[in-house]
Amino acid sequence: MASTIPLDTLKASTVNSPKMKSVKALAESASLSSVPSIYSFTHNPHDEPIISDDAEDSVPIIDVSLLVSGTPEERSQAVHQLNKACSDWGCFMVINHGVPESLTKAMIESFQEFFNLPEEVKQEFHGNHVMDPIRCGTGFNPSMDKVNLWRDYLKCFTYPEFHSPNKPAGFSEIALEFSKKIREIVTVLLKAISKSLGLEESYIDKATNIESGLQILAANYYPACPEPDRAIGIPSHTDHGLLTLLADNGISGLQILHKEKWINVNLLPSALFVHIADHLEILSNGKCKSIEHRALVNDKATRMSLALPHGPSLDTVIRPAPELVDNESHRPAYVEMTYREFLELQQTGRLRSKFG
Ligand code: OGA
Ligand code: NI
C-alpha cells in the first residue's frame, strides 16, 4: 500500500499525464483524510432532487426467460412490460437472464485483481483515444472543468473483435465468456424492444448492423472516499449506444433520475440493470428514453461496477426509424450520424444537451 502520494501528482497540470496515480492509490494513501481539491465536486443543493426509496418508484423487472421460452401470451405480456419500461422509465432490471451469478462474481474478482496490479503494469494499458480497444485510466473528464472523478476504469472492446489485457491470469477467458453471455441477453432484448415499438422483430438488428455492433466491457472502480459529499464517481449522464447492462459488487451508488427524483438502485443479487441509451432513443424517435444516471461514492467500502454498453456498428448511420416518423406530430427529432461520429463528437465536448 502506498503510504504517501507525491504532491506533484495532484497538481492539475499533471493530472492527465500518463504518470498519474489512480484514485485507488490515492485512496489507499494512509494520510488521506480529505478530498484533494482537484477531486472536489460541488453537489448543488438546489439541483438535488429528493432521494426516493418508495416501493411505487421501483424499477421494472423483466423476466428474460419469458421472452425466450414463455407461452405466446407470456411473451406478449413481457413485450408489453418492456414497452412501458422503455418509455416510462428508460431502464429496467432483468432476471432469469442466463448469466450465472458465479460468472458475474468471477468477472468482478478478476477486475479487482487487475486494479490490484502495480500502477506501472496498469500503465501498459493506458490508452489515449476513445477508439483504443483497451483503455485503463482514472477519472479525468475533459468536459468537466478540471474536476476529477473518484473512479478508476478499465474499458475493453469485446465485440466485434475481442480485446482484453493479458494480465491477470485468467482474465481474458472470463471476460470472453462473460461478454458473450451478456451479448446473448442483448440480442433477445433488442428483438423484443423492436416488437414493442410495433416494428418487425429484426428491425433494430438490421438498422444498426448489430452483427458487427460494438460491445464494450467496462469496469468502474470507486474506492471508499473520506468525504463522499465532496466528490463524485460519475456525474449525471446518459450512455451512448443502444443498451448498457450493468452489474455491481453489492455496494450501492448508482442512482437514476425518474420523474425529477433521484432514485437509489439496489440491484437484486442475481439481477442485471439495463439502461436504455442514446441510440435507442434516436432510433425510436424518442419513444424509448435514454436514462439519466450517476454514480455516487461512499466512505465505507470500495464499489465496483461492470458496465457493458452495446451499440450499433460504428459506421452505420443511425436515424429515427422512418416507420415512427411522419410530417405532423412525429417529426424526426434527432440528427442522423454514424455511431463513430457521435462518439468522436462527444469527446470534443461539443455534443451538448441531453447527449452531452
Ligand atoms: C457508466 C455508469 C454507473 C455505475 O459506466 O456509464 O454510469 O453504477 N456507471 O457504475
Ligand atoms: Ni453510464
mmCIF file of N, CA, C and O in Angstrom, residues 30-69:
data_model
loop_
_atom_site.group_PDB
_atom_site.id
_atom_site.type_symbol
_atom_site.label_atom_id
_atom_site.label_comp_id
_atom_site.label_asym_id
_atom_site.label_seq_id
_atom_site.Cartn_x
_atom_site.Cartn_y
_atom_site.Cartn_z
ATOM 1 N N ALA A 30 -2.143 6.328 3.337
ATOM 2 C CA ALA A 30 -2.503 6.288 4.761
ATOM 3 C C ALA A 30 -2.911 7.655 5.290
ATOM 4 O O ALA A 30 -3.751 7.766 6.172
ATOM 5 N N SER A 31 -2.314 8.714 4.707
ATOM 6 C CA SER A 31 -2.541 10.043 5.278
ATOM 7 C C SER A 31 -3.792 10.734 4.736
ATOM 8 O O SER A 31 -4.107 11.842 5.113
ATOM 9 N N LEU A 32 -4.525 10.079 3.844
ATOM 10 C CA LEU A 32 -5.632 10.779 3.194
ATOM 11 C C LEU A 32 -6.866 10.872 4.091
ATOM 12 O O LEU A 32 -7.488 9.879 4.409
ATOM 13 N N SER A 33 -7.185 12.105 4.498
ATOM 14 C CA SER A 33 -8.389 12.249 5.326
ATOM 15 C C SER A 33 -9.389 13.198 4.698
ATOM 16 O O SER A 33 -10.490 13.370 5.184
ATOM 17 N N SER A 34 -8.992 13.852 3.611
ATOM 18 C CA SER A 34 -9.934 14.734 2.930
ATOM 19 C C SER A 34 -9.741 14.583 1.421
ATOM 20 O O SER A 34 -8.757 14.001 0.967
ATOM 21 N N VAL A 35 -10.670 15.128 0.682
ATOM 22 C CA VAL A 35 -10.623 15.011 -0.769
ATOM 23 C C VAL A 35 -9.738 16.117 -1.347
ATOM 24 O O VAL A 35 -10.005 17.299 -1.121
ATOM 25 N N PRO A 36 -8.651 15.781 -2.062
ATOM 26 C CA PRO A 36 -7.813 16.824 -2.669
ATOM 27 C C PRO A 36 -8.666 17.711 -3.587
ATOM 28 O O PRO A 36 -9.630 17.234 -4.185
ATOM 29 N N SER A 37 -8.267 18.981 -3.696
ATOM 30 C CA SER A 37 -9.169 19.934 -4.362
ATOM 31 C C SER A 37 -9.487 19.566 -5.814
ATOM 32 O O SER A 37 -10.571 19.863 -6.292
ATOM 33 N N ILE A 38 -8.561 18.883 -6.514
ATOM 34 C CA ILE A 38 -8.879 18.566 -7.915
ATOM 35 C C ILE A 38 -10.006 17.538 -8.036
ATOM 36 O O ILE A 38 -10.518 17.317 -9.131
ATOM 37 N N TYR A 39 -10.348 16.885 -6.939
ATOM 38 C CA TYR A 39 -11.475 15.949 -6.975
ATOM 39 C C TYR A 39 -12.739 16.579 -6.413
ATOM 40 O O TYR A 39 -13.776 15.946 -6.331
ATOM 41 N N SER A 40 -12.607 17.819 -5.967
ATOM 42 C CA SER A 40 -13.704 18.406 -5.210
ATOM 43 C C SER A 40 -14.879 18.752 -6.124
ATOM 44 O O SER A 40 -14.782 19.586 -7.018
ATOM 45 N N PHE A 41 -15.974 18.091 -5.905
ATOM 46 C CA PHE A 41 -17.172 18.245 -6.734
ATOM 47 C C PHE A 41 -18.262 18.850 -5.864
ATOM 48 O O PHE A 41 -18.549 18.347 -4.783
ATOM 49 N N THR A 42 -18.823 19.959 -6.318
ATOM 50 C CA THR A 42 -19.855 20.592 -5.508
ATOM 51 C C THR A 42 -21.216 20.045 -5.876
ATOM 52 O O THR A 42 -21.665 20.181 -7.012
ATOM 53 N N HIS A 43 -21.842 19.381 -4.921
ATOM 54 C CA HIS A 43 -23.208 18.915 -5.137
ATOM 55 C C HIS A 43 -24.119 20.099 -4.854
ATOM 56 O O HIS A 43 -24.245 20.522 -3.708
ATOM 57 N N ASN A 44 -24.696 20.673 -5.872
ATOM 58 C CA ASN A 44 -25.523 21.864 -5.697
ATOM 59 C C ASN A 44 -26.850 21.509 -5.021
ATOM 60 O O ASN A 44 -27.640 20.754 -5.566
ATOM 61 N N PRO A 45 -27.081 22.063 -3.801
ATOM 62 C CA PRO A 45 -28.295 21.678 -3.069
ATOM 63 C C PRO A 45 -29.577 21.985 -3.850
ATOM 64 O O PRO A 45 -30.562 21.275 -3.727
ATOM 65 N N HIS A 46 -29.553 23.037 -4.707
ATOM 66 C CA HIS A 46 -30.766 23.370 -5.463
ATOM 67 C C HIS A 46 -31.043 22.365 -6.575
ATOM 68 O O HIS A 46 -32.162 22.215 -7.027
ATOM 69 N N ASP A 47 -29.989 21.700 -7.008
ATOM 70 C CA ASP A 47 -30.178 20.699 -8.071
ATOM 71 C C ASP A 47 -30.447 19.323 -7.495
ATOM 72 O O ASP A 47 -30.600 18.362 -8.222
ATOM 73 N N GLU A 48 -30.423 19.230 -6.183
ATOM 74 C CA GLU A 48 -30.552 17.916 -5.569
ATOM 75 C C GLU A 48 -32.008 17.527 -5.389
ATOM 76 O O GLU A 48 -32.655 17.990 -4.457
ATOM 77 N N PRO A 49 -32.554 16.723 -6.253
ATOM 78 C CA PRO A 49 -33.921 16.285 -6.016
ATOM 79 C C PRO A 49 -33.964 15.337 -4.807
ATOM 80 O O PRO A 49 -32.926 14.898 -4.319
ATOM 81 N N ILE A 50 -35.154 15.083 -4.340
ATOM 82 C CA ILE A 50 -35.313 14.218 -3.162
ATOM 83 C C ILE A 50 -34.953 12.787 -3.542
ATOM 84 O O ILE A 50 -35.306 12.311 -4.614
ATOM 85 N N ILE A 51 -34.260 12.129 -2.661
ATOM 86 C CA ILE A 51 -33.956 10.719 -2.891
ATOM 87 C C ILE A 51 -35.196 9.917 -2.506
ATOM 88 O O ILE A 51 -35.741 10.088 -1.422
ATOM 89 N N SER A 52 -35.645 9.091 -3.418
ATOM 90 C CA SER A 52 -36.851 8.317 -3.122
ATOM 91 C C SER A 52 -36.543 6.835 -3.052
ATOM 92 O O SER A 52 -35.864 6.295 -3.910
ATOM 93 N N ASP A 53 -37.021 6.172 -2.006
ATOM 94 C CA ASP A 53 -36.906 4.719 -1.934
ATOM 95 C C ASP A 53 -38.296 4.091 -1.940
ATOM 96 O O ASP A 53 -38.467 2.946 -1.561
ATOM 97 N N ASP A 54 -39.313 4.851 -2.361
ATOM 98 C CA ASP A 54 -40.694 4.339 -2.361
ATOM 99 C C ASP A 54 -40.848 3.077 -3.194
ATOM 100 O O ASP A 54 -40.270 2.976 -4.264
ATOM 101 N N ALA A 55 -41.718 2.182 -2.713
ATOM 102 C CA ALA A 55 -41.947 0.946 -3.463
ATOM 103 C C ALA A 55 -42.535 1.248 -4.845
ATOM 104 O O ALA A 55 -42.177 0.621 -5.832
ATOM 105 N N GLU A 56 -43.417 2.253 -4.896
ATOM 106 C CA GLU A 56 -44.048 2.533 -6.193
ATOM 107 C C GLU A 56 -43.056 3.111 -7.197
ATOM 108 O O GLU A 56 -43.307 3.155 -8.381
ATOM 109 N N ASP A 57 -41.938 3.553 -6.667
ATOM 110 C CA ASP A 57 -40.901 4.050 -7.551
ATOM 111 C C ASP A 57 -39.896 2.954 -7.867
ATOM 112 O O ASP A 57 -38.732 3.224 -8.089
ATOM 113 N N SER A 58 -40.345 1.680 -7.813
ATOM 114 C CA SER A 58 -39.309 0.682 -8.060
ATOM 115 C C SER A 58 -39.191 0.363 -9.540
ATOM 116 O O SER A 58 -40.169 0.320 -10.290
ATOM 117 N N VAL A 59 -37.956 0.161 -9.901
ATOM 118 C CA VAL A 59 -37.580 -0.074 -11.291
ATOM 119 C C VAL A 59 -38.280 -1.344 -11.815
ATOM 120 O O VAL A 59 -38.314 -2.352 -11.117
ATOM 121 N N PRO A 60 -38.838 -1.309 -13.041
ATOM 122 C CA PRO A 60 -39.496 -2.505 -13.581
ATOM 123 C C PRO A 60 -38.546 -3.704 -13.681
ATOM 124 O O PRO A 60 -37.335 -3.524 -13.867
ATOM 125 N N ILE A 61 -39.125 -4.888 -13.541
ATOM 126 C CA ILE A 61 -38.320 -6.120 -13.629
ATOM 127 C C ILE A 61 -38.818 -6.943 -14.812
ATOM 128 O O ILE A 61 -40.016 -7.199 -14.928
ATOM 129 N N ILE A 62 -37.923 -7.311 -15.688
ATOM 130 C CA ILE A 62 -38.284 -8.101 -16.870
ATOM 131 C C ILE A 62 -37.679 -9.500 -16.739
ATOM 132 O O ILE A 62 -36.483 -9.648 -16.474
ATOM 133 N N ASP A 63 -38.533 -10.500 -16.899
ATOM 134 C CA ASP A 63 -38.091 -11.890 -16.835
ATOM 135 C C ASP A 63 -37.706 -12.332 -18.258
ATOM 136 O O ASP A 63 -38.571 -12.559 -19.107
ATOM 137 N N VAL A 64 -36.399 -12.445 -18.493
ATOM 138 C CA VAL A 64 -35.928 -12.741 -19.851
ATOM 139 C C VAL A 64 -36.354 -14.139 -20.294
ATOM 140 O O VAL A 64 -36.627 -14.382 -21.476
ATOM 141 N N SER A 65 -36.486 -15.064 -19.340
ATOM 142 C CA SER A 65 -36.848 -16.439 -19.733
ATOM 143 C C SER A 65 -38.229 -16.455 -20.389
ATOM 144 O O SER A 65 -38.507 -17.296 -21.240
ATOM 145 N N LEU A 66 -39.099 -15.523 -20.004
ATOM 146 C CA LEU A 66 -40.427 -15.475 -20.632
ATOM 147 C C LEU A 66 -40.338 -15.006 -22.077
ATOM 148 O O LEU A 66 -41.098 -15.442 -22.935
ATOM 149 N N LEU A 67 -39.384 -14.121 -22.350
ATOM 150 C CA LEU A 67 -39.209 -13.655 -23.732
ATOM 151 C C LEU A 67 -38.644 -14.765 -24.616
ATOM 152 O O LEU A 67 -38.917 -14.842 -25.804
ATOM 153 N N VAL A 68 -37.855 -15.656 -23.980
ATOM 154 C CA VAL A 68 -37.192 -16.706 -24.754
ATOM 155 C C VAL A 68 -38.098 -17.922 -24.903
ATOM 156 O O VAL A 68 -38.260 -18.465 -25.995
ATOM 157 N N SER A 69 -38.708 -18.350 -23.801
ATOM 158 C CA SER A 69 -39.422 -19.628 -23.867
ATOM 159 C C SER A 69 -40.790 -19.602 -23.186
ATOM 160 O O SER A 69 -41.298 -20.642 -22.810
#
